[in-house]
Tab-separated table of C-alpha atoms and ligand atoms in Angstrom:
chain	number	residue	atom	x	y	z
A	366	MET	CA	0.148	-0.011	-0.123
A	367	SER	CA	3.004	2.331	0.696
A	368	ARG	CA	3.724	1.600	-2.185
A	369	ARG	CA	1.216	4.901	-3.851
A	370	ARG	CA	0.958	8.490	-2.730
A	371	MET	CA	-1.847	8.767	-0.161
A	372	ILE	CA	-3.667	11.784	-0.299
A	373	TYR	CA	-5.890	11.479	2.665
A	374	GLU	CA	-7.096	9.505	5.168
A	375	GLY	CA	-10.227	9.737	7.012
A	376	LYS	CA	-11.935	7.836	9.597
A	377	ALA	CA	-13.431	5.116	7.400
A	378	LYS	CA	-11.695	5.283	4.208
A	379	ILE	CA	-8.053	6.332	2.508
A	380	LEU	CA	-7.324	8.464	-0.669
A	381	TYR	CA	-4.492	7.330	-2.887
A	382	GLU	CA	-3.538	9.229	-6.292
A	383	GLY	CA	-5.010	7.311	-8.988
A	384	PRO	CA	-3.324	5.677	-12.244
A	385	GLU	CA	-4.757	8.488	-14.351
A	386	PRO	CA	-4.825	12.271	-13.805
A	387	GLY	CA	-8.238	13.085	-12.354
A	388	THR	CA	-8.706	9.958	-10.507
A	389	LEU	CA	-8.228	8.306	-6.956
A	390	ILE	CA	-8.335	4.996	-5.465
A	391	GLN	CA	-10.826	4.470	-2.237
A	392	TYR	CA	-10.007	2.309	-0.153
A	393	PHE	CA	-12.284	0.900	2.991
A	394	LYS	CA	-10.634	0.161	5.827
A	395	ASP	CA	-12.599	-1.542	8.970
A	396	ASP	CA	-12.113	1.317	11.599
A	397	ALA	CA	-15.473	2.870	12.627
A	398	THR	CA	-16.258	5.676	14.659
A	399	ALA	CA	-18.923	7.223	16.253
A	400	PHE	CA	-19.968	10.994	18.071
A	401	ASN	CA	-17.215	12.991	16.123
A	402	ALA	CA	-14.646	10.023	16.760
A	403	GLN	CA	-14.965	9.894	20.176
A	404	LYS	CA	-15.744	6.789	20.338
A	405	ARG	CA	-13.743	3.915	18.078
A	406	GLY	CA	-13.561	0.681	17.138
A	407	THR	CA	-13.159	-1.869	14.132
A	408	ILE	CA	-15.932	-3.820	12.548
A	409	SER	CA	-14.060	-7.055	10.405
A	410	GLY	CA	-14.827	-6.931	7.142
A	411	LYS	CA	-16.696	-3.890	7.222
A	412	GLY	CA	-14.215	-2.315	4.637
A	413	VAL	CA	-14.537	-5.328	1.960
A	414	LEU	CA	-18.410	-5.270	2.267
A	415	ASN	CA	-18.728	-1.479	2.273
A	416	ASN	CA	-16.965	-1.329	-0.903
A	417	ARG	CA	-19.531	-3.917	-2.859
A	418	ILE	CA	-22.625	-2.341	-1.162
A	419	SER	CA	-21.529	1.569	-2.403
A	420	GLU	CA	-20.216	0.188	-5.658
A	421	HIS	CA	-23.691	-1.857	-6.524
A	422	ILE	CA	-25.543	1.471	-5.124
A	423	PHE	CA	-23.671	3.771	-7.089
A	424	THR	CA	-23.821	1.446	-10.171
A	425	LEU	CA	-27.650	1.321	-9.793
A	426	LEU	CA	-27.738	5.413	-9.082
A	427	GLY	CA	-25.912	5.498	-12.546
A	428	THR	CA	-28.409	3.745	-14.683
A	429	ILE	CA	-31.051	6.119	-13.368
A	430	GLY	CA	-29.021	9.229	-14.354
A	431	ILE	CA	-27.147	10.653	-11.222
A	432	PRO	CA	-23.881	11.545	-11.898
A	433	THR	CA	-21.303	9.412	-9.123
A	434	HIS	CA	-17.798	9.650	-8.753
A	435	PHE	CA	-17.566	5.823	-8.958
A	436	LEU	CA	-15.072	4.764	-12.329
A	437	ARG	CA	-15.108	0.792	-11.035
A	438	ARG	CA	-14.077	-1.592	-8.035
A	439	LEU	CA	-10.314	-2.761	-8.029
A	440	ASN	CA	-10.521	-4.994	-5.285
A	441	MET	CA	-12.089	-6.693	-2.451
A	442	ARG	CA	-11.111	-3.134	-0.551
A	443	GLU	CA	-10.516	-0.670	-3.409
A	444	GLN	CA	-12.596	1.155	-6.092
A	445	LEU	CA	-11.847	3.809	-8.666
A	446	ILE	CA	-13.237	7.317	-8.259
A	447	ARG	CA	-12.994	10.780	-10.068
A	448	GLN	CA	-11.603	12.940	-8.261
A	449	VAL	CA	-13.386	15.808	-7.340
A	450	GLU	CA	-13.447	18.794	-5.073
A	451	ILE	CA	-15.389	18.088	-1.977
A	452	VAL	CA	-18.557	20.100	-1.142
A	453	PRO	CA	-18.015	20.832	2.640
A	454	ILE	CA	-21.482	20.087	3.059
A	455	GLU	CA	-22.843	16.841	4.924
A	456	VAL	CA	-26.581	16.388	3.354
A	457	VAL	CA	-28.512	14.068	5.638
A	458	VAL	CA	-32.153	13.347	4.442
A	459	ARG	CA	-34.677	11.917	6.680
A	460	ASN	CA	-37.893	9.670	6.156
A	461	VAL	CA	-38.559	8.468	10.065
A	462	ALA	CA	-37.392	10.141	12.900
A	463	ALA	CA	-34.232	8.813	14.372
A	464	GLY	CA	-31.152	9.990	15.932
A	465	SER	CA	-30.464	13.068	16.361
A	466	LEU	CA	-33.618	14.568	14.965
A	467	SER	CA	-35.396	12.616	17.844
A	468	THR	CA	-32.819	14.021	20.478
A	469	ARG	CA	-32.709	17.401	19.395
A	470	LEU	CA	-36.751	17.893	18.697
A	471	GLY	CA	-38.046	15.185	21.035
A	472	ILE	CA	-39.858	13.367	18.168
A	473	GLU	CA	-40.034	9.585	18.946
A	474	GLU	CA	-38.145	7.249	17.253
A	475	GLY	CA	-39.322	5.059	14.425
A	476	THR	CA	-42.134	8.312	13.972
A	477	GLN	CA	-42.933	8.332	10.348
A	478	LEU	CA	-42.219	11.829	8.847
A	479	PRO	CA	-45.436	13.458	7.059
A	480	ARG	CA	-42.772	14.593	4.247
A	481	THR	CA	-39.019	14.023	3.719
A	482	ILE	CA	-36.817	16.174	5.309
A	483	ILE	CA	-33.403	17.881	3.976
A	484	GLU	CA	-30.569	18.796	6.685
A	485	TYR	CA	-27.214	20.376	5.925
A	486	TYR	CA	-24.447	19.966	8.134
A	487	TYR	CA	-21.066	21.719	7.578
A	488	LYS	CA	-18.025	19.288	7.282
A	489	ASP	CA	-15.668	20.229	10.086
A	490	ASP	CA	-14.797	18.314	12.465
A	491	ALA	CA	-12.805	20.567	14.890
A	492	LEU	CA	-16.739	22.211	14.912
A	493	GLY	CA	-18.517	18.314	15.260
A	494	ASP	CA	-20.194	19.304	11.834
A	495	PRO	CA	-22.913	21.964	13.472
A	496	MET	CA	-26.200	21.766	11.347
A	497	ILE	CA	-26.426	24.873	8.888
A	498	ALA	CA	-28.988	26.579	7.004
A	499	ASP	CA	-29.325	27.488	3.295
A	500	GLU	CA	-28.269	31.188	4.341
A	501	HIS	CA	-25.145	29.837	6.220
A	502	ILE	CA	-24.181	28.306	2.989
A	503	ALA	CA	-25.123	30.964	0.645
A	504	CYS	CA	-23.699	33.688	3.186
A	505	PHE	CA	-19.902	32.227	3.430
A	506	GLY	CA	-20.176	30.672	0.046
A	507	TRP	CA	-19.728	26.922	0.839
A	508	ALA	CA	-22.006	26.339	-2.690
A	509	SER	CA	-23.490	28.028	-5.057
A	510	GLN	CA	-27.341	28.781	-5.311
A	511	GLU	CA	-27.518	26.646	-8.716
A	512	GLU	CA	-25.307	23.708	-6.948
A	513	MET	CA	-27.780	23.363	-3.643
A	514	ASN	CA	-30.755	23.473	-6.105
A	515	ASP	CA	-28.828	20.515	-7.646
A	516	ILE	CA	-27.711	19.038	-4.594
A	517	ALA	CA	-31.543	18.910	-3.231
A	518	ASP	CA	-33.097	17.295	-6.628
A	519	MET	CA	-30.448	14.818	-6.474
A	520	ALA	CA	-30.846	13.936	-2.520
A	521	ILE	CA	-34.858	13.111	-3.465
A	522	ARG	CA	-34.249	11.296	-6.788
A	523	ILE	CA	-31.684	9.393	-4.739
A	524	ASN	CA	-34.070	9.167	-1.643
A	525	ASP	CA	-37.247	7.799	-3.947
A	526	PHE	CA	-34.856	5.321	-5.470
A	527	LEU	CA	-33.420	3.886	-2.275
A	528	CYS	CA	-36.252	3.696	-0.508
A	529	GLY	CA	-37.588	1.101	-3.271
A	530	LEU	CA	-34.583	-0.972	-3.485
A	531	PHE	CA	-34.509	-1.032	0.333
A	532	ALA	CA	-38.394	-2.155	0.512
A	533	GLY	CA	-37.964	-4.697	-2.233
A	534	ILE	CA	-35.142	-6.344	0.208
A	535	GLY	CA	-37.400	-6.075	3.311
A	536	VAL	CA	-35.375	-2.811	4.862
A	537	ARG	CA	-36.809	0.456	5.623
A	538	LEU	CA	-34.548	3.805	4.845
A	539	VAL	CA	-34.976	5.373	7.865
A	540	ASP	CA	-32.324	8.711	6.968
A	541	PHE	CA	-28.734	8.310	5.277
A	542	LYS	CA	-26.164	11.111	4.437
A	543	LEU	CA	-24.605	11.772	1.202
A	544	GLU	CA	-21.655	13.892	0.372
A	545	PHE	CA	-21.435	15.848	-2.992
A	546	GLY	CA	-17.830	16.958	-5.122
A	547	ARG	CA	-17.221	19.551	-7.617
A	548	LEU	CA	-15.985	17.818	-11.287
A	549	TRP	CA	-14.453	20.452	-12.940
A	550	GLU	CA	-14.103	20.778	-16.438
A	551	ASN	CA	-12.112	23.837	-17.820
A	552	GLU	CA	-13.563	26.542	-15.837
A	553	TYR	CA	-16.923	24.827	-15.472
A	554	SER	CA	-18.021	22.556	-12.610
A	555	ARG	CA	-20.961	20.171	-11.840
A	556	VAL	CA	-21.720	18.741	-9.220
A	557	ILE	CA	-21.593	15.120	-8.566
A	558	LEU	CA	-22.179	12.347	-6.153
A	559	ALA	CA	-18.946	11.271	-3.996
A	560	ASP	CA	-17.979	10.182	-0.825
A	561	GLU	CA	-19.852	6.486	-0.112
A	562	ILE	CA	-23.778	4.786	0.379
A	563	SER	CA	-23.180	1.989	2.452
A	564	PRO	CA	-25.065	0.813	6.155
A	565	ASP	CA	-21.797	3.534	7.517
A	566	GLY	CA	-24.076	6.400	6.675
A	567	CYS	CA	-27.598	5.350	6.219
A	568	ARG	CA	-30.261	3.858	9.026
A	569	LEU	CA	-31.189	0.603	7.905
A	570	TRP	CA	-34.304	-0.635	9.522
A	571	ASP	CA	-35.538	-5.025	9.200
A	572	MET	CA	-38.954	-3.949	7.787
A	573	SER	CA	-40.864	-7.278	10.166
A	574	SER	CA	-38.662	-6.873	13.017
A	575	GLY	CA	-37.367	-3.171	13.585
A	576	GLU	CA	-33.890	-4.647	13.849
A	577	LYS	CA	-30.663	-2.512	12.788
A	578	LEU	CA	-28.648	-3.454	10.476
A	579	ASP	CA	-26.482	-0.334	10.222
A	580	LYS	CA	-23.825	1.302	12.575
A	581	ASP	CA	-26.460	2.163	15.145
A	582	ARG	CA	-25.149	-1.263	15.925
A	583	PHE	CA	-21.694	-0.226	16.800
A	584	ARG	CA	-22.967	3.209	18.388
A	585	ARG	CA	-25.455	1.927	20.742
A	586	ASP	CA	-23.063	-1.076	21.870
A	587	LEU	CA	-25.359	-3.357	20.456
A	588	GLY	CA	-22.900	-6.258	19.024
A	589	GLY	CA	-23.452	-7.932	15.805
A	590	GLU	CA	-22.598	-5.294	13.577
A	591	ALA	CA	-20.023	-7.461	10.788
A	592	GLU	CA	-22.959	-9.453	10.597
A	593	ALA	CA	-26.042	-7.174	10.218
A	594	TYR	CA	-23.569	-5.351	7.347
A	595	GLN	CA	-23.322	-8.943	5.560
A	596	GLU	CA	-27.035	-8.974	5.642
A	597	VAL	CA	-27.709	-6.333	3.815
A	598	ALA	CA	-25.162	-6.935	1.681
A	599	ARG	CA	-26.684	-10.411	0.860
A	600	ARG	CA	-30.544	-9.144	0.689
A	601	LEU	CA	-28.939	-6.789	-2.191
A	602	GLY	CA	-27.963	-10.203	-4.083
A	603	LEU	CA	-23.954	-9.103	-3.452
A	604	LEU	CA	-23.201	-12.342	-1.223
A	605	LYS	CA	-24.340	-15.652	-2.552
A	606	GLU	CA	-25.934	-18.082	0.046
A	607	GLY	CA	-23.305	-19.023	2.438
A	608	GLU	CA	-20.527	-16.829	1.042
A	609	ALA	CA	-20.848	-13.977	3.555
A	610	ASN	CA	-18.490	-15.864	6.157
A	611	MET	CA	-16.001	-16.641	3.116
A	612	VAL	CA	-15.958	-13.050	1.854
A	613	LEU	CA	-15.240	-11.875	5.608
A	614	ASP	CA	-12.534	-15.011	6.130
A	615	LEU	CA	-10.683	-14.699	2.664
A	616	ASP	CA	-10.110	-11.296	3.610
A	617	SER	CA	-8.503	-11.589	6.920
A	618	HIS	CA	-6.576	-14.395	5.403
A	619	ARG	CA	-5.377	-11.733	3.047
A	620	LYS	CA	-4.927	-9.523	5.328
A	621	MET	CA	-2.492	-12.171	7.570
A	622	ARG	CA	-0.385	-12.697	4.575
A	623	GLY	CA	0.183	-8.991	4.457
A	624	LYS	CA	-0.963	-8.220	1.142
B	1180	UDP	N1	-24.534	10.171	9.434
B	1180	UDP	C1	-23.306	10.304	8.789
B	1180	UDP	N2	-22.217	11.246	9.306
B	1180	UDP	C2	-22.336	11.987	10.008
B	1180	UDP	C3	-23.753	12.006	10.698
B	1180	UDP	C4	-24.542	11.318	10.421
B	1180	UDP	O1	-23.065	9.201	7.609
B	1180	UDP	O2	-21.376	12.708	10.412
B	1180	UDP	C5	-25.783	9.268	9.385
B	1180	UDP	C6	-26.335	8.921	10.101
B	1180	UDP	O3	-25.649	7.302	9.805
B	1180	UDP	C7	-27.802	8.597	10.032
B	1180	UDP	C8	-27.906	9.801	9.462
B	1180	UDP	O4	-26.635	10.512	8.744
B	1180	UDP	O5	-28.322	7.924	8.838
B	1180	UDP	C9	-28.740	11.052	10.240
B	1180	UDP	O6	-27.580	11.047	11.457
B	1180	UDP	P1	-28.242	12.115	12.719
B	1180	UDP	O7	-28.022	13.548	12.394
B	1180	UDP	O8	-29.327	11.421	13.396
B	1180	UDP	O9	-26.914	12.032	13.814
B	1180	UDP	P2	-26.265	10.713	14.639
B	1180	UDP	O10	-27.225	10.260	15.320
B	1180	UDP	O11	-25.421	9.454	13.601
B	1180	UDP	O12	-25.430	11.625	15.135
């Protein structure tokens, strides 16, 4: 891994220089953090699963016309992506009350929202990613009005698509986080979907049992994180029956050999 130039190391992923200009390699780690990295741990095999899940979702979004940074998966933990300038805003889409919305406004977790809510948070770890309004985005020039219109339109389309995709596999899409990046073509730029979509940044509840199949298992010390992520991958058809454990075993074998 040290053969390549590292561009950036985040909490769950590392970015390396890509093989051609304008490309990067996105490496998925098993590291998990919560509460602005005050809680740290690892979820064994998470990186392998998130790489596959995100590849699948970004590919499907591409087929409905959502532009994304995803180019192709390279191996179990890496994908080739387009280099973008990340818009410093986390876009959270909510269908059901949970997490910070419930705590902040006292709305019981699991309450179906009468309409979808889009929220924006300023990406700044030192500030703890504070919630912001359109006014702050315009005032501080974090994104133009045109970019925000495109982002909001894409967020709604992505939500509609993903709600259906997950409903089809018996999963309720409670909420999720998106990030967007600017792709420059000469002096013009357009915003495209970046980062990842995986159980790390989504709340996914089993429709019949209500069981959590996402990072809340880690945040709330519920246990069974790896199994939950595997279950999402399996239901999406990304693991053949019986292959789930094999993927994780293969990966730990590979890591033991130091590859
Ligand atoms: N989320 C995320 N990264 C963050 C904050 C939130 O991926 O830095 C996701 C989170 O997994 C959930 C949704 O965004 O699916 C809404 O999170 P919320 O605001 O409820 O915050 P939390 O309860 O996770 O602190």
